[in-house]
PDB file of C-alpha atoms in Angstrom:
ATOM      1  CA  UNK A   1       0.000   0.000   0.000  1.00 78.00           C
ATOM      2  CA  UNK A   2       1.929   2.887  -1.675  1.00 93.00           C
ATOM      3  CA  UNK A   3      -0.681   5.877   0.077  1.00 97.00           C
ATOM      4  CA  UNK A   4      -2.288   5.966   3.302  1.00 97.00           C
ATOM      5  CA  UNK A   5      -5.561   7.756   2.932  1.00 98.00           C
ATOM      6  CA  UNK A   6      -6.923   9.311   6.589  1.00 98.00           C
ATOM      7  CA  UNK A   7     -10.484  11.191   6.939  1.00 98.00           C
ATOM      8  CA  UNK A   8     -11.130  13.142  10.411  1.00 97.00           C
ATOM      9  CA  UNK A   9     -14.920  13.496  10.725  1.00 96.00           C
ATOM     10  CA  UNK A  10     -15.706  16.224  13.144  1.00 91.00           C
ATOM     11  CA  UNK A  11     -18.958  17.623  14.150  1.00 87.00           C
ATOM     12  CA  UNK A  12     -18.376  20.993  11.733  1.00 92.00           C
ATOM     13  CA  UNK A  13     -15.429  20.022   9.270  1.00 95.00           C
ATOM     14  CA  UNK A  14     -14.673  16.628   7.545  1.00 97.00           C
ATOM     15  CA  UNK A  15     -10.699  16.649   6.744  1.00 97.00           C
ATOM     16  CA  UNK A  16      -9.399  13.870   4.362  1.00 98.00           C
ATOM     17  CA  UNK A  17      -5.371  13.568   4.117  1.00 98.00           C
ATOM     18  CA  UNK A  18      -2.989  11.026   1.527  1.00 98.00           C
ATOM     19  CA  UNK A  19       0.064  10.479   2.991  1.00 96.00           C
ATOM     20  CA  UNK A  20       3.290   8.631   0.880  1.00 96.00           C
ATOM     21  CA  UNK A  21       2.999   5.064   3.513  1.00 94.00           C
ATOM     22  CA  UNK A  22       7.213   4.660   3.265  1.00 93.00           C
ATOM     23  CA  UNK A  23       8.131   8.740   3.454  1.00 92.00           C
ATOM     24  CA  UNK A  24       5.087  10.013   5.159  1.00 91.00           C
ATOM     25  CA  UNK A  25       5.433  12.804   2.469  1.00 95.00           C
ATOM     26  CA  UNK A  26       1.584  14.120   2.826  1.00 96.00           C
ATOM     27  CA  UNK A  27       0.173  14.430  -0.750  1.00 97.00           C
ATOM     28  CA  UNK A  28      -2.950  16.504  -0.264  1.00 97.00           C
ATOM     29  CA  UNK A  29      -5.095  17.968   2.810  1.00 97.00           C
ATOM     30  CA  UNK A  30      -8.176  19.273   2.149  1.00 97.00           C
ATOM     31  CA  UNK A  31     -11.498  19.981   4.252  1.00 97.00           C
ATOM     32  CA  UNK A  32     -14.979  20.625   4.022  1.00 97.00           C
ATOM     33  CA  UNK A  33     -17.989  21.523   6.407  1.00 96.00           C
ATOM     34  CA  UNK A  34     -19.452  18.627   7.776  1.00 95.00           C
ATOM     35  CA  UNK A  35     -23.057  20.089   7.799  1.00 95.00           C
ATOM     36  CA  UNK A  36     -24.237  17.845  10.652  1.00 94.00           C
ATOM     37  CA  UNK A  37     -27.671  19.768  11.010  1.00 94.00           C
ATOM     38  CA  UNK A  38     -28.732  18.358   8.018  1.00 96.00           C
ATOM     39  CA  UNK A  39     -28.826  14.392   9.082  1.00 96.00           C
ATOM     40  CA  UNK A  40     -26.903  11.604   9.151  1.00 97.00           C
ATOM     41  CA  UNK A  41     -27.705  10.976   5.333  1.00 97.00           C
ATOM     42  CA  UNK A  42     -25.927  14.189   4.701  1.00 97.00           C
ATOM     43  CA  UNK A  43     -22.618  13.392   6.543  1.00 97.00           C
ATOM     44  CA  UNK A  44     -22.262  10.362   4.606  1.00 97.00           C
ATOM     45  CA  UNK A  45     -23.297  11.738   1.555  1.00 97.00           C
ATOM     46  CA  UNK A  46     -20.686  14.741   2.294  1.00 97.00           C
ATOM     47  CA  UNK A  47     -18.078  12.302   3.115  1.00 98.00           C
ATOM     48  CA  UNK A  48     -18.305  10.524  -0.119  1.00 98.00           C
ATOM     49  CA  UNK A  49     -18.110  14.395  -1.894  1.00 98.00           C
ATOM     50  CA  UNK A  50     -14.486  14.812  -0.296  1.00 98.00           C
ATOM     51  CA  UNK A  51     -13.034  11.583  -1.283  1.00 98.00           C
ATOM     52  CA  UNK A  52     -14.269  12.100  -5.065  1.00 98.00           C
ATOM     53  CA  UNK A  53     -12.849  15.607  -4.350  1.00 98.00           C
ATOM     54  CA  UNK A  54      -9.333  14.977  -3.319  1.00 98.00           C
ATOM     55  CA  UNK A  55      -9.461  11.732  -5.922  1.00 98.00           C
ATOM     56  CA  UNK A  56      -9.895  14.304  -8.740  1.00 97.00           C
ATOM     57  CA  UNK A  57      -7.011  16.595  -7.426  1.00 97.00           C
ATOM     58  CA  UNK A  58      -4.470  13.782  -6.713  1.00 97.00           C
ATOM     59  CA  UNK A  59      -5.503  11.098  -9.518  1.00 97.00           C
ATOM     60  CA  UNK A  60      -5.796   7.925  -7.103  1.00 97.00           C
ATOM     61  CA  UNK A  61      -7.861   5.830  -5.967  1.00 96.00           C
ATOM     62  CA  UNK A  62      -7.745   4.266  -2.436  1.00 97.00           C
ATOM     63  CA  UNK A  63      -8.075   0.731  -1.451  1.00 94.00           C
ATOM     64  CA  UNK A  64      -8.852   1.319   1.860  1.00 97.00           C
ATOM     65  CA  UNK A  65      -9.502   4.658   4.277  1.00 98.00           C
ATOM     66  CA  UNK A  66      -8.985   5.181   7.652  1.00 98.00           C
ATOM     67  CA  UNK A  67     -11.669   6.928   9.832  1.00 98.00           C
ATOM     68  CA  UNK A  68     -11.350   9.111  13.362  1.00 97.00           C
ATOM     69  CA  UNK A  69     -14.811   9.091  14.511  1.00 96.00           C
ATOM     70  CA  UNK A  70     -16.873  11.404  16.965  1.00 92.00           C
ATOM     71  CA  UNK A  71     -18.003   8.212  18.702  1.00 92.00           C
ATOM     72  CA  UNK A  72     -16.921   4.512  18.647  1.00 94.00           C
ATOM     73  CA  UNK A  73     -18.407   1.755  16.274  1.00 96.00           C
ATOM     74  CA  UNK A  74     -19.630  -0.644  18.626  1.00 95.00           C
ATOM     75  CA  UNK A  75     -18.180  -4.465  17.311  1.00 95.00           C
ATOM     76  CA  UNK A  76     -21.234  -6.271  18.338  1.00 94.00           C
ATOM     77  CA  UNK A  77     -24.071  -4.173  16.987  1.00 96.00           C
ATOM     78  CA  UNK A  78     -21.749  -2.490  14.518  1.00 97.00           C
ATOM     79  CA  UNK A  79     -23.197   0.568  14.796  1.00 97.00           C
ATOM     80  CA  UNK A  80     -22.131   3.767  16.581  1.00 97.00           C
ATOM     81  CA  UNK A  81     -22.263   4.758  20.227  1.00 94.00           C
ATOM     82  CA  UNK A  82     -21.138   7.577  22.180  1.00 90.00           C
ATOM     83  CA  UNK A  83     -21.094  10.034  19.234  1.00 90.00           C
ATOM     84  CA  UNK A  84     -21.501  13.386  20.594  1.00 85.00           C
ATOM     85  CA  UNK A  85     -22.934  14.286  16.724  1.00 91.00           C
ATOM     86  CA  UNK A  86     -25.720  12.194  18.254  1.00 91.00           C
ATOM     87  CA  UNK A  87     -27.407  11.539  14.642  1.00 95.00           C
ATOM     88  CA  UNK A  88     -24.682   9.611  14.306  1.00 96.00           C
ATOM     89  CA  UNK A  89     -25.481   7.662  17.120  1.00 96.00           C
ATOM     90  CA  UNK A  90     -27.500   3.634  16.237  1.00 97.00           C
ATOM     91  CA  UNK A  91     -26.390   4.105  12.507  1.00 98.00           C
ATOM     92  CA  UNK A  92     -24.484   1.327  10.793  1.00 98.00           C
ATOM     93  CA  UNK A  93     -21.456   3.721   9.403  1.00 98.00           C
ATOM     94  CA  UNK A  94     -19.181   1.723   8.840  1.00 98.00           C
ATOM     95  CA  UNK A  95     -20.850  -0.465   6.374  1.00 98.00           C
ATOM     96  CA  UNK A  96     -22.456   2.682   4.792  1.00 98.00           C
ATOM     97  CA  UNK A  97     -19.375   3.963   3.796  1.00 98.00           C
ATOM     98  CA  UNK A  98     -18.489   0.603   2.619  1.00 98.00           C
ATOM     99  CA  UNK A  99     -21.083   0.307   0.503  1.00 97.00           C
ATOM    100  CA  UNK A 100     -20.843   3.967  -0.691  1.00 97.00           C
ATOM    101  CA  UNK A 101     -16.795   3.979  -0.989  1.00 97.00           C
ATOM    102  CA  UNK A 102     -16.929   0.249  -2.338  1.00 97.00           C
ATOM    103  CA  UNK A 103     -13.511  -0.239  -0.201  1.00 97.00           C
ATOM    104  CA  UNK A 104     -12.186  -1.363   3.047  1.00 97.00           C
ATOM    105  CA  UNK A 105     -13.009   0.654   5.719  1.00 98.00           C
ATOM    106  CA  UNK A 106     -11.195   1.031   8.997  1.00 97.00           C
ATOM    107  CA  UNK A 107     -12.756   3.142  12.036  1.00 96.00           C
ATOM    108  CA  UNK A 108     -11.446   4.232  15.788  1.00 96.00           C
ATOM    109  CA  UNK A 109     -12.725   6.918  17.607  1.00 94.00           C
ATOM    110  CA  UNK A 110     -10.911  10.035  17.658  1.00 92.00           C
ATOM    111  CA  UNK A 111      -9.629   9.610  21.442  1.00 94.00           C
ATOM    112  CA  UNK A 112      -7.683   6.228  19.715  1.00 96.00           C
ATOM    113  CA  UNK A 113      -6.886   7.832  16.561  1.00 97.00           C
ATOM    114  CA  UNK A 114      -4.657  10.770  19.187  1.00 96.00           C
ATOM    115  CA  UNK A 115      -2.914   7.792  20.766  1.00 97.00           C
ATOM    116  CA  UNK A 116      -2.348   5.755  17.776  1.00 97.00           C
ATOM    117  CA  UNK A 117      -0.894   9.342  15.698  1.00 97.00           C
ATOM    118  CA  UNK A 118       1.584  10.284  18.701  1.00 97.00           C
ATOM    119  CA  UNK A 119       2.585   6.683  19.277  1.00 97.00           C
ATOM    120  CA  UNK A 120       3.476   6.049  15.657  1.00 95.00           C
ATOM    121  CA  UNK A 121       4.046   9.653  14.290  1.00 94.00           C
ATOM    122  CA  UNK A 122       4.375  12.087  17.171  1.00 95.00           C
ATOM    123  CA  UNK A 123       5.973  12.127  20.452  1.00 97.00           C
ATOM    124  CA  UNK A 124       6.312   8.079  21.320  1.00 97.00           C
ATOM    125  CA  UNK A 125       7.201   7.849  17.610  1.00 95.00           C
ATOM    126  CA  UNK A 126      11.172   7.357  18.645  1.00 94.00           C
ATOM    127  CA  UNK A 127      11.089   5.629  22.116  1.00 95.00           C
ATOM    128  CA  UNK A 128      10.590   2.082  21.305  1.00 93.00           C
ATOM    129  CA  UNK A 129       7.587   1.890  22.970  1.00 96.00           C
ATOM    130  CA  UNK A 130       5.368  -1.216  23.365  1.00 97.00           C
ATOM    131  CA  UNK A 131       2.624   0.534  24.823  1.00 98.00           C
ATOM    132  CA  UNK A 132       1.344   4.086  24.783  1.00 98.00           C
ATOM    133  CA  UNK A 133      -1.525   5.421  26.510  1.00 98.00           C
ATOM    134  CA  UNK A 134      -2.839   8.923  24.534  1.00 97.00           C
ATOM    135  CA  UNK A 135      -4.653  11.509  27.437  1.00 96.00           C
ATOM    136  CA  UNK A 136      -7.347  13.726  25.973  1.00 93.00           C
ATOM    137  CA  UNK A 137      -8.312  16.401  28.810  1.00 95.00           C
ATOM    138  CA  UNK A 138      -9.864  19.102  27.226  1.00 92.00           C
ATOM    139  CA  UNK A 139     -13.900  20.344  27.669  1.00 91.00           C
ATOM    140  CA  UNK A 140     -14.019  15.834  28.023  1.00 91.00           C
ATOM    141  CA  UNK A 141     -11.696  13.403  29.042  1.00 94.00           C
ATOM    142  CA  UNK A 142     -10.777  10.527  27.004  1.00 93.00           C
ATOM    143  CA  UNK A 143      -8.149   8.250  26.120  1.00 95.00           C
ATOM    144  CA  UNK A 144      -6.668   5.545  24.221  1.00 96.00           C
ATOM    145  CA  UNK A 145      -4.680   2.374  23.889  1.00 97.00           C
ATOM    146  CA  UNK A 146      -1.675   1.451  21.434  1.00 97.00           C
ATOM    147  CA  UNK A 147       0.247  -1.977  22.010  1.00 97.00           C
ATOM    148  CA  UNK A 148       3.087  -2.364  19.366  1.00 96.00           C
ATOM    149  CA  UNK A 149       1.963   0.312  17.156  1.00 94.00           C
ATOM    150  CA  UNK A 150      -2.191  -1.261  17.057  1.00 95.00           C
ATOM    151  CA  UNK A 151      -5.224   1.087  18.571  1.00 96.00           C
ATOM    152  CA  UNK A 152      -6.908  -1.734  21.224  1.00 96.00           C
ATOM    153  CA  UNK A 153     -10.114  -1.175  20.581  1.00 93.00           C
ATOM    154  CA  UNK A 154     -11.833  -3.959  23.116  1.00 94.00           C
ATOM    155  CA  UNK A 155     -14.574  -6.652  22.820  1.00 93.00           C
ATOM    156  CA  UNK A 156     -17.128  -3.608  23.520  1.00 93.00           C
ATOM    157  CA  UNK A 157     -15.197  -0.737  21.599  1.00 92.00           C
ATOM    158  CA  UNK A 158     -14.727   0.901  24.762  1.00 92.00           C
ATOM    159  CA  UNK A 159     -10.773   0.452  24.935  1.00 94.00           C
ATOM    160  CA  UNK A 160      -9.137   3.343  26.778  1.00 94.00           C
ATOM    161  CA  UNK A 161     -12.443   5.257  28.003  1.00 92.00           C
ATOM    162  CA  UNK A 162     -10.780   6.541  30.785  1.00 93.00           C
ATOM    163  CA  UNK A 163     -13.192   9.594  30.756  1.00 94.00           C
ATOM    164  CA  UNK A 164     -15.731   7.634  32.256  1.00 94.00           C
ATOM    165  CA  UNK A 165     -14.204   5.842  35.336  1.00 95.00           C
ATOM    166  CA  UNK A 166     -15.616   7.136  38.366  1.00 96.00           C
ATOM    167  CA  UNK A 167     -13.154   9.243  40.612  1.00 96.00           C
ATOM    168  CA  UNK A 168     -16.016   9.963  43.107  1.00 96.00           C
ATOM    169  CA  UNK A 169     -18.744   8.244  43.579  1.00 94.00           C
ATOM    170  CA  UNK A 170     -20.651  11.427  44.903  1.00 95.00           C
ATOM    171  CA  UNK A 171     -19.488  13.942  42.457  1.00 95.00           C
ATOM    172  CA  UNK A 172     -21.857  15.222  39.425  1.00 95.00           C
ATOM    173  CA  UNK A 173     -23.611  13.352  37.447  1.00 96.00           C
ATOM    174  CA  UNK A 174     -22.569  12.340  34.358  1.00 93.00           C
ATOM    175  CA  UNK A 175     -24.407  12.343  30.528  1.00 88.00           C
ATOM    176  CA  UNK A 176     -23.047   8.801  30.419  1.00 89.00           C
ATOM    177  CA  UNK A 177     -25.324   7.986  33.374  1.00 91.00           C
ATOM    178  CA  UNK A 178     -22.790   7.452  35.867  1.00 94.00           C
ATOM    179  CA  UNK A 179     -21.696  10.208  38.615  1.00 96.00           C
ATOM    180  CA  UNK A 180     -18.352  11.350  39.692  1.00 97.00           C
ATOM    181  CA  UNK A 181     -16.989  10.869  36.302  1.00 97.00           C
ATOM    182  CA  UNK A 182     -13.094  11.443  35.520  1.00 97.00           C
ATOM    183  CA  UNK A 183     -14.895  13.818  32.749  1.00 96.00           C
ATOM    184  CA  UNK A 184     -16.685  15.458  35.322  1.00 97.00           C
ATOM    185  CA  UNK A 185     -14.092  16.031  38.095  1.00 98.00           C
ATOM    186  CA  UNK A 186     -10.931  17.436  36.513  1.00 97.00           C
ATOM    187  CA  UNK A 187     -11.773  18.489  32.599  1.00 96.00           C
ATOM    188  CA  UNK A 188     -11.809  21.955  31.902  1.00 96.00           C
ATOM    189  CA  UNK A 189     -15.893  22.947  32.448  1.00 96.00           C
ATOM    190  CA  UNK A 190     -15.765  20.694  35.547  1.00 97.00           C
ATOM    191  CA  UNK A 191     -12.234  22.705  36.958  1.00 98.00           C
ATOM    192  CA  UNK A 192     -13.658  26.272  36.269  1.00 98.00           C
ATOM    193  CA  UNK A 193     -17.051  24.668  38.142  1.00 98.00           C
ATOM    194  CA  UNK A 194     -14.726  23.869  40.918  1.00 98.00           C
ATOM    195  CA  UNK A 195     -13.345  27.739  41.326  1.00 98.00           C
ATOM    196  CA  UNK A 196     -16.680  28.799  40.871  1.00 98.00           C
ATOM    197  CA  UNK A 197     -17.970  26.905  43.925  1.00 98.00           C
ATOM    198  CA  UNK A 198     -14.985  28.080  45.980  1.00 98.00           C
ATOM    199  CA  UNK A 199     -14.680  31.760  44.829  1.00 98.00           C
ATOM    200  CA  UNK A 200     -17.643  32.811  43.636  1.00 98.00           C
ATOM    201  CA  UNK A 201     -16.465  33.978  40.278  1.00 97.00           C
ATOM    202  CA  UNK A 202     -16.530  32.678  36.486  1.00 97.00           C
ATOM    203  CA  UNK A 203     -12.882  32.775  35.028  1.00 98.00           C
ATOM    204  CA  UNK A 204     -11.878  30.432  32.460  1.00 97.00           C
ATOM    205  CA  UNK A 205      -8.957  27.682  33.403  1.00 97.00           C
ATOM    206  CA  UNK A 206      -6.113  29.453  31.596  1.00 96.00           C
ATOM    207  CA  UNK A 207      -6.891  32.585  34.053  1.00 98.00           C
ATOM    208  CA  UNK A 208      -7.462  30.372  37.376  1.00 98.00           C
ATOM    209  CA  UNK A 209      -3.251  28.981  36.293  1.00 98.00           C
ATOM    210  CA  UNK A 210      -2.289  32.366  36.062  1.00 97.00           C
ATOM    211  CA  UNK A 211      -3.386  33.659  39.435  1.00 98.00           C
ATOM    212  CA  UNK A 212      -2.207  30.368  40.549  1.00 98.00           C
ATOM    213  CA  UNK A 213       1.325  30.979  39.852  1.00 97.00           C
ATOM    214  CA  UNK A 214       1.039  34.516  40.625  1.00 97.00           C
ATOM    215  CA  UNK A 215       0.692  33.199  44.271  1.00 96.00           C
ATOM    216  CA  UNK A 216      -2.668  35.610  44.259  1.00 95.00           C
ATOM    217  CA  UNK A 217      -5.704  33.972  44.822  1.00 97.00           C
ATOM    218  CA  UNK A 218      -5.833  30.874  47.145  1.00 98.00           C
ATOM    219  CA  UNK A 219      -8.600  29.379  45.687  1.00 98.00           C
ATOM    220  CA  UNK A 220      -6.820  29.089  41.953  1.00 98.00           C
ATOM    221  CA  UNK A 221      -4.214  26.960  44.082  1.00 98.00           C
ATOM    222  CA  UNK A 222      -7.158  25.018  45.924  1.00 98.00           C
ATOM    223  CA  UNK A 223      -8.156  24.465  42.449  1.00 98.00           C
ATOM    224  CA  UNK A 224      -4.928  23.646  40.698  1.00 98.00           C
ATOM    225  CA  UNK A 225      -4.147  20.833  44.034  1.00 98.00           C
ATOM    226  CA  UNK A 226      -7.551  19.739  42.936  1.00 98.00           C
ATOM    227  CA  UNK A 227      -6.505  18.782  39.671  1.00 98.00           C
ATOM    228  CA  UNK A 228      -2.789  17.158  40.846  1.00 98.00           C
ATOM    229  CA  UNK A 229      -4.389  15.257  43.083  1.00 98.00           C
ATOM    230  CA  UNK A 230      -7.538  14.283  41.112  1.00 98.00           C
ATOM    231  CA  UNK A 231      -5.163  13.640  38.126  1.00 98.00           C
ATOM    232  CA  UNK A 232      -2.535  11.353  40.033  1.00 97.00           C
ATOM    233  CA  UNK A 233      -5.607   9.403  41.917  1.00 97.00           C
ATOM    234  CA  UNK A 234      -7.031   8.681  38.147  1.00 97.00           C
ATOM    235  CA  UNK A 235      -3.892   7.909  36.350  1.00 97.00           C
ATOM    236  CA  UNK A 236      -2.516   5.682  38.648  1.00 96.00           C
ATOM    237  CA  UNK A 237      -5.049   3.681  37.648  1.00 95.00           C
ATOM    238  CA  UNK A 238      -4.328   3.116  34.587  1.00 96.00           C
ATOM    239  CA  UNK A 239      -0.311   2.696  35.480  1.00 97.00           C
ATOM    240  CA  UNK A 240      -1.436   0.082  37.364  1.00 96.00           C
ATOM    241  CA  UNK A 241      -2.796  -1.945  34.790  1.00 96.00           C
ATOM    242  CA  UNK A 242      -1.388  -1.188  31.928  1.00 96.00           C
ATOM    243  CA  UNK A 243       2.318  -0.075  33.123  1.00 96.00           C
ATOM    244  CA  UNK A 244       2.722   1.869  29.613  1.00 97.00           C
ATOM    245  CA  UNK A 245       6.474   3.165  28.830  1.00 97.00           C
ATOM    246  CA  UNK A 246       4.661   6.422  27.424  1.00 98.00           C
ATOM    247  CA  UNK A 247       1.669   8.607  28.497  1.00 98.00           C
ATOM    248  CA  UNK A 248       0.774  11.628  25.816  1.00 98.00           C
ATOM    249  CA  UNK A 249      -1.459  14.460  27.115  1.00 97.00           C
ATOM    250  CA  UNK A 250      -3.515  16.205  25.221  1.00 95.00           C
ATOM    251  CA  UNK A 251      -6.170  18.480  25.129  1.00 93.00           C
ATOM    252  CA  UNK A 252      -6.410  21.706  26.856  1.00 93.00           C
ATOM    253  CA  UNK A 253      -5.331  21.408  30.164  1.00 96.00           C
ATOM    254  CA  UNK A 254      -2.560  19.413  29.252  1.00 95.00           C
ATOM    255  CA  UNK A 255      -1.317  23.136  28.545  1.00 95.00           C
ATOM    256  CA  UNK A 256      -0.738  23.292  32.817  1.00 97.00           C
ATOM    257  CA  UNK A 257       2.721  22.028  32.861  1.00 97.00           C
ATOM    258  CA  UNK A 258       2.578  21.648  36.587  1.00 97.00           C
ATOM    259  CA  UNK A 259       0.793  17.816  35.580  1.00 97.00           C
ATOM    260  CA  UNK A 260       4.083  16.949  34.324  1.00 97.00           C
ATOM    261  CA  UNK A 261       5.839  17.578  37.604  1.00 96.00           C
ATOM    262  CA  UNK A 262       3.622  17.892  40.757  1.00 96.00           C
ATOM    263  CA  UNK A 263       1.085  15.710  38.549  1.00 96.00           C
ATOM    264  CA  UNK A 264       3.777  12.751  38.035  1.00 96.00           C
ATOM    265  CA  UNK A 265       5.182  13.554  41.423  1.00 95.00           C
ATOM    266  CA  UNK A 266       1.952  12.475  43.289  1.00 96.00           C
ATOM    267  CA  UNK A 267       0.993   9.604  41.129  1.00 96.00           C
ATOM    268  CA  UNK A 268       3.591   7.449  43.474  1.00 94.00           C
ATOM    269  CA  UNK A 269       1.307   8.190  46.145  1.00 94.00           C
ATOM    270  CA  UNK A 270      -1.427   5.643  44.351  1.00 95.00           C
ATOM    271  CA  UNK A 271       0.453   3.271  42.367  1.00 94.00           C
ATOM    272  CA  UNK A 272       1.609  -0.389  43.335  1.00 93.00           C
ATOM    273  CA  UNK A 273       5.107   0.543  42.746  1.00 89.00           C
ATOM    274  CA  UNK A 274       8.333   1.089  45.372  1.00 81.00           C
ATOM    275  CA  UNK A 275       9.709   3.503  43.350  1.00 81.00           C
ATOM    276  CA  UNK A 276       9.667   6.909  41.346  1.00 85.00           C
ATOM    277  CA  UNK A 277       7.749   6.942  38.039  1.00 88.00           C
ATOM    278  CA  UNK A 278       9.515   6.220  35.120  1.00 93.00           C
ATOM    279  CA  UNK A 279       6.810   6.306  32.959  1.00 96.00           C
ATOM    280  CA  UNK A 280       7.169   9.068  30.231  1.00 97.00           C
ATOM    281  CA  UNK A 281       4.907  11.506  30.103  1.00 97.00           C
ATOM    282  CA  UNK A 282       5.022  14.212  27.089  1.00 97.00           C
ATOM    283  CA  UNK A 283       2.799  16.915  25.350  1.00 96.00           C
ATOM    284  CA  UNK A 284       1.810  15.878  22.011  1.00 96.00           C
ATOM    285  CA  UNK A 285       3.532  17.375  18.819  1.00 96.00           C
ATOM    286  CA  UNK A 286       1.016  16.730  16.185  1.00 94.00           C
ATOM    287  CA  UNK A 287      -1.828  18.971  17.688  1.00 86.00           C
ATOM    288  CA  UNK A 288      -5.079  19.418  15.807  1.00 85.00           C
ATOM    289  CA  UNK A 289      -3.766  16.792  13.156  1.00 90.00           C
ATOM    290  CA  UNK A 290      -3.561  13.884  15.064  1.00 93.00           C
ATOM    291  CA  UNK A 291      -7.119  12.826  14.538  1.00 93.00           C
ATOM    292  CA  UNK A 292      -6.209  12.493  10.584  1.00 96.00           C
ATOM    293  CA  UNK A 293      -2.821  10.748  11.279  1.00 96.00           C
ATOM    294  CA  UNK A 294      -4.425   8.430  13.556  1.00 97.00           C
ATOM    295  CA  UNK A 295      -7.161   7.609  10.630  1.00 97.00           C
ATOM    296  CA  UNK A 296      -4.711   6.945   8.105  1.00 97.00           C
ATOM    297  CA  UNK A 297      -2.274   5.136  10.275  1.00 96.00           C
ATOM    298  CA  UNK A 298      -5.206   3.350  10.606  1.00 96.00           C
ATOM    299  CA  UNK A 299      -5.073   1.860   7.501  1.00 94.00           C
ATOM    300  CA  UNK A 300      -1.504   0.696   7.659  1.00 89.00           C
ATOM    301  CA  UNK A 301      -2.204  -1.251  11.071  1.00 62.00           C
TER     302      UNK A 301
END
């Protein structure tokens, strides 16, 4: 397989990428809205409008495309679950697109697509690492597995939803149903929640750092010890069962680079280990392209 052909489908833009499979030269990028408003009809009929697209600009043909879904396709059913565009949500996509592409189709959600991009392509790429766990904390919290360079997807689909293990079994409830949520105890909405109920005021997470390390408001520290803590409680968790040589954090509060020191620091308080961490932890370096990436690398695996 000479090209690896990726597609990123996001709840307003649906980005498809070629990449060279031996050089990882990338061919051709190109986006378009997603138009979810419209139905799920629409989405797959505007999927199917890119790939003629960028087939017309770049003269090939795929054999196979790799997908980064909003959502997971559940291997039972084999439809989708969990897809926050929620008319995406029962419907069998993968064999839509199948039957629309007339190709092999390959689909993670975009939580495993992150891991699988930085394990293969980003910042794990050069450690010779067998397994890589990829950190989303942004307004959610997700995650994903790699072992040996393959996304573990699970017998339910469900493979690295670390999101949705509950931290505290009184905390808020949860869309998933559940309460106490990682999602819902240390993302961003649920951190700036957390100041709110201690100070009083709105401020957004970047400004509660800020005042943090300006040493001026002792409720930004209250909240930043929430997160160290809450992070090194929730992580050790997944240390101790999946001991990975590499842990990539992204999203936005990955941005608090505290979670890389104090964060890692306390993590020894909760893990069955006598000794310091030696697990990596790094910031991602493919950004806002890892969800394409992922999707092609897809493909390869």
């Amino acid at each position: 397989m000479k090209y690896l052909w990726g597609v990123d489908l996001g709840g307003t833009k649906i980005e498809c990428i070629v990449i060279n499979a031996e050089s990882g030269e990338i061919l051709i990028r190109k986006r378009i809205d997603t138009e979810a408003d419209k139905g799920y009809k629409h989405i797959i009929s505007q999927i199917g409008l890119l790939i003629n697209l960028v087939k017309e600009e770049t003269g090939l043909t795929p054999n196979a495309i790799g997908f980064s879904t909003p959502g997971t396709l559940d291997p039972g059913l084999q439809t989708m679950k969990n897809c926050n565009t929620v008319c995406m949500n029962g419907q069998p996509m993968k064999k839509d697109l199948e039957d629309l592409l007339k190709i092999r189709i390959e689909m993670a959600n975009d939580a495993n697509c992150f891991a699988l991009a930085e394990a293969t392509m980003g910042a794990a790429k050069d450690l010779d690492a067998e397994v890589v766990f990829g950190v989303i904390m942004g307004t959610g919290v997700g995650g994903g597995v790699v072992v040996n360079g393959k996304v573990i997807g699970g017998k339910h689909g469900i493979g690295g939803e670390w999101g949705h293990i509950v931290l505290d079994v009184d905390g808020e409830a949860c869309y998933c149903g559940k309460s106490g949520c990682n999602e819902k105890v240390f993302a961003g909405p649920a951190l700036e929640r957390y100041y709110e109920g201690l100070s009083g005021q709105k401020l957004r997470l970047k400004e509660i750092y800020q005042k943090h390390l300006d040493h001026t408001d002792p409720h930004a520290t209250a909240t930043i010890d929430h997160l160290m803590t809450s992070f090194a409680r929730a992580i050790s968790s997944i240390i101790n069962v999946l001991d990975p040589d590499v842990i990539v954090l992204g999203g936005g509060v990955s941005n608090i680079d505290l979670l890389y020191t104090e964060g890692v620091k306390q993590i020894e308080n909760y893990i069955f280990n006598n000794r310091k961490v030696e697990t990596v932890f790094l910031k991602p370096l493919l950004g806002d392209s890892a969800g394409v990436f992922g999707a092609a690398e897809l493909v390869r695996n």
